[in-house]
mmCIF file of C-alpha atoms and ligand atoms in Angstrom:
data_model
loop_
_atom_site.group_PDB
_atom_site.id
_atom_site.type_symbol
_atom_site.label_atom_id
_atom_site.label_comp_id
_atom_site.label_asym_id
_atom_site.label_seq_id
_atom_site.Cartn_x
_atom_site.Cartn_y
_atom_site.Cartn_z
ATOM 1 C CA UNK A 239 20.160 -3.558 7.842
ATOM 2 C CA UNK A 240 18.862 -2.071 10.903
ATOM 3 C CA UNK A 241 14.940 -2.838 11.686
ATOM 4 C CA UNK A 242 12.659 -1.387 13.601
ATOM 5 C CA UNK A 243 9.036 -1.701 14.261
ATOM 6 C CA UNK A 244 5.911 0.800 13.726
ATOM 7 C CA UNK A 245 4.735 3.010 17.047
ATOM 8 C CA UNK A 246 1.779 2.305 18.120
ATOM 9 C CA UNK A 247 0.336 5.326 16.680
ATOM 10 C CA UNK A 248 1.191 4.521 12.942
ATOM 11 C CA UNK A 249 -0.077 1.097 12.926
ATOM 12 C CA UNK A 250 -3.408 2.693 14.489
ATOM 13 C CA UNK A 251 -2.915 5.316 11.065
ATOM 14 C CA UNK A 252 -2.871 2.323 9.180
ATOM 15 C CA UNK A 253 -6.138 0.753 10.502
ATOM 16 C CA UNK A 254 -7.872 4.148 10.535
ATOM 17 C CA UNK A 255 -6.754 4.515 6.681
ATOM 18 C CA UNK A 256 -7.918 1.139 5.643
ATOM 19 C CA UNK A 257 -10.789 1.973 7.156
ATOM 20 C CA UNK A 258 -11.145 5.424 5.575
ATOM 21 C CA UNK A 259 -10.515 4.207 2.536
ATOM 22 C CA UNK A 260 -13.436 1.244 2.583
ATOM 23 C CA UNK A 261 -11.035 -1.842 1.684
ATOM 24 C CA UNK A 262 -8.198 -3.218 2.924
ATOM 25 C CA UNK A 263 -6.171 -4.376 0.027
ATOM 26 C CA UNK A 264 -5.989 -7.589 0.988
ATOM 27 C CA UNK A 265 -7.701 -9.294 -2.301
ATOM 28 C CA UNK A 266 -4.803 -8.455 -4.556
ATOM 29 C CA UNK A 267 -2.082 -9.195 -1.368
ATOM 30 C CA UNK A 268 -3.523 -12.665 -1.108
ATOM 31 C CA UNK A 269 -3.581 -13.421 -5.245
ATOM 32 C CA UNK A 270 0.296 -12.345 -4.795
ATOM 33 C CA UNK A 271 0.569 -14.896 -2.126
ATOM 34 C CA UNK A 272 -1.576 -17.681 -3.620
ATOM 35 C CA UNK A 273 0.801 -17.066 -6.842
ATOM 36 C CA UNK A 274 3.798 -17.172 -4.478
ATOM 37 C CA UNK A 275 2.140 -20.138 -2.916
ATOM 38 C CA UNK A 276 1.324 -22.161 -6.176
ATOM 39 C CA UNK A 277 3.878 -20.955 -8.591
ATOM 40 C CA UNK A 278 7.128 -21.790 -5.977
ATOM 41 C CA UNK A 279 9.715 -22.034 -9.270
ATOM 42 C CA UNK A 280 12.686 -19.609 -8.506
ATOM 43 C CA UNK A 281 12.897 -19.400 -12.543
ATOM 44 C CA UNK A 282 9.670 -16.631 -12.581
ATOM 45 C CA UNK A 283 10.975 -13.779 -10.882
ATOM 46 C CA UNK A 284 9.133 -10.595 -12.325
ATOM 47 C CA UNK A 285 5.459 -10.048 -11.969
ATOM 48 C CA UNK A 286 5.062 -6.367 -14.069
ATOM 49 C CA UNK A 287 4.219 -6.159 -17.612
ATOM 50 C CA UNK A 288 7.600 -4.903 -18.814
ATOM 51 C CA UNK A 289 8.552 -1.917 -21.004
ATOM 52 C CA UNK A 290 9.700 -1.931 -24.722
ATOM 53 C CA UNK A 291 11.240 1.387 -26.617
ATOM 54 C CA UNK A 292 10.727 0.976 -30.668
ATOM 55 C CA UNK A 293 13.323 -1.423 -31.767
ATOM 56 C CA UNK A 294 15.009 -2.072 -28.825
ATOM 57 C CA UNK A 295 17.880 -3.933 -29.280
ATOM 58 C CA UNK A 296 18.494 -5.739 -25.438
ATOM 59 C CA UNK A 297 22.328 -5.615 -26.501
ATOM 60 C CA UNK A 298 22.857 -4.853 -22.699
ATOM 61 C CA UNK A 299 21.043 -7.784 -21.655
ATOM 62 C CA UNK A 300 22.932 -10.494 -19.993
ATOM 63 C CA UNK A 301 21.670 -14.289 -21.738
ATOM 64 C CA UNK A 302 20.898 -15.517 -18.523
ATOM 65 C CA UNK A 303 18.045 -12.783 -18.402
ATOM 66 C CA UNK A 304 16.579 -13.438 -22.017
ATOM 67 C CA UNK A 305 13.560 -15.122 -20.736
ATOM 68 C CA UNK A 306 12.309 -11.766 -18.655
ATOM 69 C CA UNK A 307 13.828 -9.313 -20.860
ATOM 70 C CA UNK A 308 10.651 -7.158 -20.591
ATOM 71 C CA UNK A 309 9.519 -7.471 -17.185
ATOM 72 C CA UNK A 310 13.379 -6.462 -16.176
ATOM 73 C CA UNK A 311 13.885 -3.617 -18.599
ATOM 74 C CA UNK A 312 11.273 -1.814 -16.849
ATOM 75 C CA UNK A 313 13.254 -1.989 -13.865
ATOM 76 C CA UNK A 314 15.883 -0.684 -15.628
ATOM 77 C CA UNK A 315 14.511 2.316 -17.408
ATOM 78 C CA UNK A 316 13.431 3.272 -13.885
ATOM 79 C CA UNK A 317 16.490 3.564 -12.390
ATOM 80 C CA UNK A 318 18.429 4.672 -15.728
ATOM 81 C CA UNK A 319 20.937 7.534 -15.308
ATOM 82 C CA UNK A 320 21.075 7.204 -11.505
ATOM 83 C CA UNK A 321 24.478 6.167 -10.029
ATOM 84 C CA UNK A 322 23.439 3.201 -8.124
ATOM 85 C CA UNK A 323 27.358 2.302 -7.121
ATOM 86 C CA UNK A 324 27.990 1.820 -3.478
ATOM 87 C CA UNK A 325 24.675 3.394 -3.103
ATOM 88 C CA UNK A 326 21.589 1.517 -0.159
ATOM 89 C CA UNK A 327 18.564 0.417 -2.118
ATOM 90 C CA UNK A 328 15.358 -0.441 -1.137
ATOM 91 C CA UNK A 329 12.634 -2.310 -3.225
ATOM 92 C CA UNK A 330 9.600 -1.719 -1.946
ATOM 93 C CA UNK A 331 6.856 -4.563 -3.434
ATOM 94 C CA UNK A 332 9.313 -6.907 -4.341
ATOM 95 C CA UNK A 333 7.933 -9.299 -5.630
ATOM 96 C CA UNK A 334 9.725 -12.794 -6.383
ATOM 97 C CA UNK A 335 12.775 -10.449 -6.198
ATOM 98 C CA UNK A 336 13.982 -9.960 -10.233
ATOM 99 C CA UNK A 337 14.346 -6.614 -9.714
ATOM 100 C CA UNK A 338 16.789 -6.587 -6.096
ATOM 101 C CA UNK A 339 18.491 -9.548 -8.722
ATOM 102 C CA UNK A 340 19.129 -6.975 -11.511
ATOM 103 C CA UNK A 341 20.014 -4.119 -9.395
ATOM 104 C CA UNK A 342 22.538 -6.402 -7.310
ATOM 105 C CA UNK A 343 24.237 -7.632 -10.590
ATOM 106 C CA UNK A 344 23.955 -5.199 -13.366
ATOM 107 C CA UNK A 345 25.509 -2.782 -10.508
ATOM 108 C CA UNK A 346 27.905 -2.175 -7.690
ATOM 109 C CA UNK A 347 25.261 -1.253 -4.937
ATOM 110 C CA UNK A 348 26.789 -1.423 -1.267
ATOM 111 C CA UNK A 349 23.191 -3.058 -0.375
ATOM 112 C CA UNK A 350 19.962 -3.884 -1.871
ATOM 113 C CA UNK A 351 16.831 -4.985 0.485
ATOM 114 C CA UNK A 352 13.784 -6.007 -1.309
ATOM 115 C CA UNK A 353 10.132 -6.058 1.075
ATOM 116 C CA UNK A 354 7.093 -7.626 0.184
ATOM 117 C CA UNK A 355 3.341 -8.381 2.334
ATOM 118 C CA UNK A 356 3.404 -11.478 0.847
ATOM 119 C CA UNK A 357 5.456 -14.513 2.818
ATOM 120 C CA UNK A 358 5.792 -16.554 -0.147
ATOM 121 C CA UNK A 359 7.070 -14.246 -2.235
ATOM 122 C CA UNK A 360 9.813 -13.443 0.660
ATOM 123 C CA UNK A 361 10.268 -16.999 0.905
ATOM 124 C CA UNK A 362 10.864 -17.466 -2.805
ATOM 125 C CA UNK A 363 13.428 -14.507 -2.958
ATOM 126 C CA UNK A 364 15.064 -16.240 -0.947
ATOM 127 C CA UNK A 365 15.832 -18.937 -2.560
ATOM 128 C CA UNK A 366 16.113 -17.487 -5.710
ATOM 129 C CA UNK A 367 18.373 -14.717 -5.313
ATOM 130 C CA UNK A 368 21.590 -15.765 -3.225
ATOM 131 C CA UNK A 369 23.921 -12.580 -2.673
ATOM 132 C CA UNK A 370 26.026 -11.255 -0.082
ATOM 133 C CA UNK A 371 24.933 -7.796 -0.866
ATOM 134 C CA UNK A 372 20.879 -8.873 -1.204
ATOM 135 C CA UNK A 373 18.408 -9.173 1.351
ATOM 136 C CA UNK A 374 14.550 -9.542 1.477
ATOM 137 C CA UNK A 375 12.316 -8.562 4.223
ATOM 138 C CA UNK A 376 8.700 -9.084 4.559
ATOM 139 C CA UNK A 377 6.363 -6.201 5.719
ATOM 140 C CA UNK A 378 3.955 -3.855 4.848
ATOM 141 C CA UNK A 379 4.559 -0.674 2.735
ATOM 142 C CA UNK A 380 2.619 1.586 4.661
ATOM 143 C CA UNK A 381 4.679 0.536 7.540
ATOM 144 C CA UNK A 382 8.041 0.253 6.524
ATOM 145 C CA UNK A 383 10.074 -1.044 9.187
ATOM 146 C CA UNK A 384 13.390 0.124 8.647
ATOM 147 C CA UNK A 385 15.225 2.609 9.826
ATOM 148 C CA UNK A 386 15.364 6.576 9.237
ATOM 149 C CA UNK A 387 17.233 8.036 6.279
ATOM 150 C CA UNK A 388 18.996 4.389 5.838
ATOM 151 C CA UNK A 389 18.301 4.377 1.939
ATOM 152 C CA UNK A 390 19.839 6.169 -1.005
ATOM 153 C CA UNK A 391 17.437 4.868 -3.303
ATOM 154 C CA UNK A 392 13.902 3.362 -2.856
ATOM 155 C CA UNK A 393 12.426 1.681 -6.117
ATOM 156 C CA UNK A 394 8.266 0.368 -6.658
ATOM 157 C CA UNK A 395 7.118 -1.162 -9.651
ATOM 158 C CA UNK A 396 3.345 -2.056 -9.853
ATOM 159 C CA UNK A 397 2.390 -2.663 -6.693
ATOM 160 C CA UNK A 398 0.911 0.676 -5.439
ATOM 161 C CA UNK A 399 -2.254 -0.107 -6.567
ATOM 162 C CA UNK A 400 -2.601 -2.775 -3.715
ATOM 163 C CA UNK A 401 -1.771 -0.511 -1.114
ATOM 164 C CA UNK A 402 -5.038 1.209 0.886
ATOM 165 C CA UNK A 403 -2.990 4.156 1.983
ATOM 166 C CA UNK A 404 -0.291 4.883 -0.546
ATOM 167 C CA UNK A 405 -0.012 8.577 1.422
ATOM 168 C CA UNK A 406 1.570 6.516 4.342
ATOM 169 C CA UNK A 407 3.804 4.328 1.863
ATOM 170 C CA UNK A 408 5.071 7.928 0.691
ATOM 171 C CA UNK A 409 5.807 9.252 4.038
ATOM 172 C CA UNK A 410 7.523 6.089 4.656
ATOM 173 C CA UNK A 411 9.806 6.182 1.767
ATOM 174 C CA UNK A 412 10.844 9.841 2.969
ATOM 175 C CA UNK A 413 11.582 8.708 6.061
ATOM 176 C CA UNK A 414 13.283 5.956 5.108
ATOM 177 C CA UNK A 415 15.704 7.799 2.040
ATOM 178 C CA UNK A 416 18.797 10.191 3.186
ATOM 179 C CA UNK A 417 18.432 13.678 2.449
ATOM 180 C CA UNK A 418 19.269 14.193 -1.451
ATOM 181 C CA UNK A 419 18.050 10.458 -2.094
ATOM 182 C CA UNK A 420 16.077 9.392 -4.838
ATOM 183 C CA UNK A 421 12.453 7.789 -4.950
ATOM 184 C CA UNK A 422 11.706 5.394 -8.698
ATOM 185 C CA UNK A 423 8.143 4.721 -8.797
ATOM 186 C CA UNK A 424 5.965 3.424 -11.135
ATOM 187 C CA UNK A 425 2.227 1.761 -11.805
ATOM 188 C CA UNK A 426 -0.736 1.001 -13.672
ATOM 189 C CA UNK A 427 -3.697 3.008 -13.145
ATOM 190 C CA UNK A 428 -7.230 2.374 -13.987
ATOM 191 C CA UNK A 429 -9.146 5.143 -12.886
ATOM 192 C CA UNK A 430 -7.344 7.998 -15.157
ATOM 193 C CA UNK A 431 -7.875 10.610 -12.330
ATOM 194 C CA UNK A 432 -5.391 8.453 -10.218
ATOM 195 C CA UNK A 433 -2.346 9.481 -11.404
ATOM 196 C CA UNK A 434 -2.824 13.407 -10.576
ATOM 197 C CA UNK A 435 -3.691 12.498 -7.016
ATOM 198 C CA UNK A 436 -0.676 10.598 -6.781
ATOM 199 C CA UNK A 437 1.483 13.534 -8.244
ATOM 200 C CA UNK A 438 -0.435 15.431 -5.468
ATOM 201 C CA UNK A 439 0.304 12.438 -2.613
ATOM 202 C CA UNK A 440 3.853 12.502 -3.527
ATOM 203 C CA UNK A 441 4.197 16.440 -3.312
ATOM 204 C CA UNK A 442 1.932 16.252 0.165
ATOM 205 C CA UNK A 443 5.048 13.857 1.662
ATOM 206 C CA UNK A 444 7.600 16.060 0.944
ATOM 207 C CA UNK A 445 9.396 14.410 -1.999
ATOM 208 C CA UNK A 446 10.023 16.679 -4.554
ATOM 209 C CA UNK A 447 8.980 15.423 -8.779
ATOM 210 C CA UNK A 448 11.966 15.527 -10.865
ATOM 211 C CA UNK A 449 9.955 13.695 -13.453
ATOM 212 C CA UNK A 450 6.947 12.278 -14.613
ATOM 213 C CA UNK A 451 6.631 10.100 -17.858
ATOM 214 C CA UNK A 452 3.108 8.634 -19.365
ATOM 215 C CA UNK A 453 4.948 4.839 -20.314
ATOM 216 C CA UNK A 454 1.663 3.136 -21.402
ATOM 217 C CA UNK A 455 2.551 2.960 -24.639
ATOM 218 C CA UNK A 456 6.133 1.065 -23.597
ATOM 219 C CA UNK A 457 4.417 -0.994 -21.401
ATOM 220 C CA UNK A 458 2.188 -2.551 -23.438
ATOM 221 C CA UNK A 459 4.224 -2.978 -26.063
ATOM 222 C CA UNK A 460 6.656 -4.998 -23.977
ATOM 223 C CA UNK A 461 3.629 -6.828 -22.406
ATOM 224 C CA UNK A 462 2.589 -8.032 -25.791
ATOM 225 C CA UNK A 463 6.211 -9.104 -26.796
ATOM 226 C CA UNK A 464 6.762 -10.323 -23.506
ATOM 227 C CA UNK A 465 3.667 -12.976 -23.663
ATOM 228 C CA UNK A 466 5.193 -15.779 -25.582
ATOM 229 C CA UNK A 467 8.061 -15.725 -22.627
ATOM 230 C CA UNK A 468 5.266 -15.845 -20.070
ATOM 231 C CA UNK A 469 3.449 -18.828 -21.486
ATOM 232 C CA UNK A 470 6.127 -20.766 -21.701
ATOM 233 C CA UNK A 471 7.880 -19.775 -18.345
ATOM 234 C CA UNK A 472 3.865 -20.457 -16.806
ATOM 235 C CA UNK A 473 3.461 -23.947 -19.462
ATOM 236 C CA UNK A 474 6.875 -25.178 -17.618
ATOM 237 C CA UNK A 475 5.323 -24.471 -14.323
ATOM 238 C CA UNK A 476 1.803 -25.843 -14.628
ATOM 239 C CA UNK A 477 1.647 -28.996 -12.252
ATOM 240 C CA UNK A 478 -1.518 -31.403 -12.067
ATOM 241 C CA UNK A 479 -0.016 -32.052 -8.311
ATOM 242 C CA UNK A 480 -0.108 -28.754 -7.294
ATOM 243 C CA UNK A 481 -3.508 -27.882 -8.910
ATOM 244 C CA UNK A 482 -2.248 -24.519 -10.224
ATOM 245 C CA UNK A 483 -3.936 -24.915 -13.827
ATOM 246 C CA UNK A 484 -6.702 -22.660 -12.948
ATOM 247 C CA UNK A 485 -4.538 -20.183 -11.886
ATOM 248 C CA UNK A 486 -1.967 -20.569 -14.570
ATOM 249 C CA UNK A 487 -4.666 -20.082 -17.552
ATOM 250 C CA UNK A 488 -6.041 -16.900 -15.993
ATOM 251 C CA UNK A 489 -3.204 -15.074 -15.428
ATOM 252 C CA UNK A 490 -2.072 -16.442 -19.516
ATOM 253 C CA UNK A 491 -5.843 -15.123 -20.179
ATOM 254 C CA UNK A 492 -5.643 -11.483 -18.377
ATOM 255 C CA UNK A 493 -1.880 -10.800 -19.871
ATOM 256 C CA UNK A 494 -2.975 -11.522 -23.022
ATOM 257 C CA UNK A 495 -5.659 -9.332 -22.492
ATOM 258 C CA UNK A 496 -4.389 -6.030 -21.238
ATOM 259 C CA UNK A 497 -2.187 -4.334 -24.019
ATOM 260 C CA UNK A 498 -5.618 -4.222 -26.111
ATOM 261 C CA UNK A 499 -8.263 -4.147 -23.421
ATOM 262 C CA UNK A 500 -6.788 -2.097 -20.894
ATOM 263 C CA UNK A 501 -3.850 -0.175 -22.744
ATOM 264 C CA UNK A 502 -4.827 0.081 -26.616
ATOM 265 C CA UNK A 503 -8.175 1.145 -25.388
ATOM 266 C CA UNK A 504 -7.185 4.227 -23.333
ATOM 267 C CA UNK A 505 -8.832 2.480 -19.910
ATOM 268 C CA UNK A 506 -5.934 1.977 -18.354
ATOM 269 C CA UNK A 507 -2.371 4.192 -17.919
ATOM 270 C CA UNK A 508 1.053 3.837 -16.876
ATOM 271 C CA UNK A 509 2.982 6.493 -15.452
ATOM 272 C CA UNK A 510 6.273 6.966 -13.933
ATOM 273 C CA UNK A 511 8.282 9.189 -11.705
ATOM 274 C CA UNK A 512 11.242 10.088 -9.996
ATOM 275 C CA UNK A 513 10.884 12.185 -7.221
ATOM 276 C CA UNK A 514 13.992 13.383 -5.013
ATOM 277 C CA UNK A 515 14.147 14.120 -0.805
ATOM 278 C CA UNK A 516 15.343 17.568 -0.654
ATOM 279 C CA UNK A 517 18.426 18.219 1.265
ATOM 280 C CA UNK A 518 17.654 20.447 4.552
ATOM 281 C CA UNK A 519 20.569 22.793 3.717
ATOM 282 C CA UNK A 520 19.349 25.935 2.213
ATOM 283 C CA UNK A 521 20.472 26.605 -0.771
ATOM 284 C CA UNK A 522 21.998 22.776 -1.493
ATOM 285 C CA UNK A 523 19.898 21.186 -4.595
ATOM 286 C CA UNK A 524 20.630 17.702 -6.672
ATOM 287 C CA UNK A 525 23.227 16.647 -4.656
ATOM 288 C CA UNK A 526 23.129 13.207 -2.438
ATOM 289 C CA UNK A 527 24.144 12.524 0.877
ATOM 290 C CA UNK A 528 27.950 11.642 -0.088
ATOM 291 C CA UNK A 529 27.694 14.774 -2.367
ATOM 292 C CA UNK A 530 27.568 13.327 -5.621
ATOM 293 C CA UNK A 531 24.739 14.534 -8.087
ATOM 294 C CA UNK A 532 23.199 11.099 -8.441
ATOM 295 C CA UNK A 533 24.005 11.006 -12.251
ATOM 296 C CA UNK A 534 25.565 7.926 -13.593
ATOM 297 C CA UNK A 535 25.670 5.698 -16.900
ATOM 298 C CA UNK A 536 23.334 2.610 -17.092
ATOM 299 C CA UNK A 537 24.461 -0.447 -18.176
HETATM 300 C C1 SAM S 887 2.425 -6.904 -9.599
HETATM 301 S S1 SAM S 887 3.463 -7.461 -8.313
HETATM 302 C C2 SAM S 887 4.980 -6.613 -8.758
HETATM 303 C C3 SAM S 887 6.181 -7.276 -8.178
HETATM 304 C C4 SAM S 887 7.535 -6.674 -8.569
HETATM 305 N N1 SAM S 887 7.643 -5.277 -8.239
HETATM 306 C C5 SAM S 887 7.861 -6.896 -10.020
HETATM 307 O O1 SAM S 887 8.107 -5.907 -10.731
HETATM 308 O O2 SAM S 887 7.925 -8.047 -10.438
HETATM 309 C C6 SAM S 887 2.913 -6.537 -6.867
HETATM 310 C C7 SAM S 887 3.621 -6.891 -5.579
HETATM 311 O O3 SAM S 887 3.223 -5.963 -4.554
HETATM 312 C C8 SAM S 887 3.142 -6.691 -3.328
HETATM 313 N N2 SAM S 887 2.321 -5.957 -2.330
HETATM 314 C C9 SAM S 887 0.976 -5.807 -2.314
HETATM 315 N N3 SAM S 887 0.592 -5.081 -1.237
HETATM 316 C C10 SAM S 887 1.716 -4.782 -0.548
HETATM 317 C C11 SAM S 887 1.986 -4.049 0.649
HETATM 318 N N4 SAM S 887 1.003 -3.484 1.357
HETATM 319 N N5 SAM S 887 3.267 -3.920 1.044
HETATM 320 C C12 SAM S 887 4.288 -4.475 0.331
HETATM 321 N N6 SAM S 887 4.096 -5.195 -0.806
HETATM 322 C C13 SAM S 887 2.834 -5.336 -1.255
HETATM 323 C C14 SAM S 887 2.520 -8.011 -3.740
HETATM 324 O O4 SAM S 887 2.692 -9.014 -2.763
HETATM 325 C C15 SAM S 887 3.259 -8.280 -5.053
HETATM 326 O O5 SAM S 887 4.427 -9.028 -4.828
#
């Protein structure tokens, strides 16, 4: 993976947005961090509130997976129908790294590099997830530092919403895809105007919407299946030495919480989209940098 750091220019961009935009995003880094921090078992790996379709079967699922079947089907549906073999991926808010894990073994990527802000969840995918084909990185999604067009897929589940200039995270990821490459994003919203500035964000960068899908209704359904897997993933992990009880109950207490309060209720959404990075040729459409249309089966 080839690295490179931000000019001087774009990290001043950054400071000027964080300061444009009044916060710094740096509350909801740091919980990610403290989790990372207090919560250092490799056997939580997802952090999103997972997606079920009506009677879902999960006869795809591997039974190593059956204790995050939610949080990683959303992961899946995202990428679903692209053809991810011997393709560059790029994970942008990884995370404790479930999602680099699926895409690494559910497929045949050539490479799969997950980035997070927060050290301990770097640290943590680490350990977790040993592959020849996975790396993780830590840095800052507004300042991606990696290298031009070195990506034939960037993925971002949930983690938007902690970022103070997602308009730089955008230009980022179309820098950082090859022409024809494909961007899977998706998020939870709570101010319902949000998702139409995104829409307009992601158009502003360049990226062109191949889709957009309202998944709330998904989402909290797997959420609310997905709790009884939580609490007892979180129950196994609650230590009196390393003081996480606190922490433990209130993130039990706010995913219990959400389907009804934030979901049910209409307060919150969660919307998804797939965007694409145009090729420069005139008249070329659809088609990725090796030339094939980016259509595949999922497993
Ligand atoms: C809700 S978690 C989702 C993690 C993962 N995508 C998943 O599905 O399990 C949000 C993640 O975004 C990360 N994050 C927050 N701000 C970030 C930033 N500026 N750049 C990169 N990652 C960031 C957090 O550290 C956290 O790991």
């Amino acid at each position: 993976m080839d690295r490179i750091a931000p000019s001087p220019a774009e990290s001043l961009l950054r400071k000027l947005a964080v300061a444009a935009v009044g916060r710094t995003g740096s509350k909801l880094a740091d919980l990610y961090e403290r989790i990372g921090r207090e919560l250092p078992d490799t056997r939580l790996v997802f952090q999103n509130h997972g997606y079920a379709e009506a009677g879902e079967t999960f006869d795809w699922l591997r039974p190593e997976d059956a204790g995050h079947r939610y949080p990683l089907n959303l992961a899946r549906y995202l990428v679903a129908g692209l053809d991810l073999d011997d393709r560059a991926i790029l994970d942008v808010g990884c995370g404790r790294g479930g999602t680099c894990s699926f895409l690494v073994r559910y497929f045949q990527p050539r490479q799969v590099v997950g980035l997070d802000y927060a050290g301990s969840c770097i640290a943590l995918c680490r350990r977790a997830h040993d592959h020849p084909r996975l790396s993780f990185v830590r840095g800052d999604a507004a300042l991606l530092p990696l290298a031009d067009e070195s990506f034939d897929v960037v993925t971002n589940i949930e983690s938007s919403h902690c970022y103070p200039a997602p308009w730089m995270f955008f230009a980022g990821v179309w820098r950082v895809l090859k022409p024809g490459g494909r961007f899977c994003y998706t998020d939870v919203f709570g101010d319902l105007a949000e998702p139409a500035r995104m829409r307009r964000r992601l158009e502003s960068s360049g990226l062109v919407i191949e889709s957009e899908d309202d998944i709330t209704d998904r989402v909290a359904r797997g959420l609310a299946a997905g709790y009884a897997d939580f609490e007892r993933l979180l129950g196994d992990m609650t230590s009196e030495q390393r003081g996480n009880a606190d922490l433990v109950a209130s993130m039990l207490r706010s995913i219990k919480r959400i389907p009804d309060e934030a979901y049910a209720s209409g307060k919150a959404v969660y919307v998804a989209w797939r965007a694409r990075k145009p090729d420069p040729m005139p008249g070329s459409s659809g088609r990725d940098a090796d030339g094939r249309d980016g259509a595949g089966d999922t497993p």
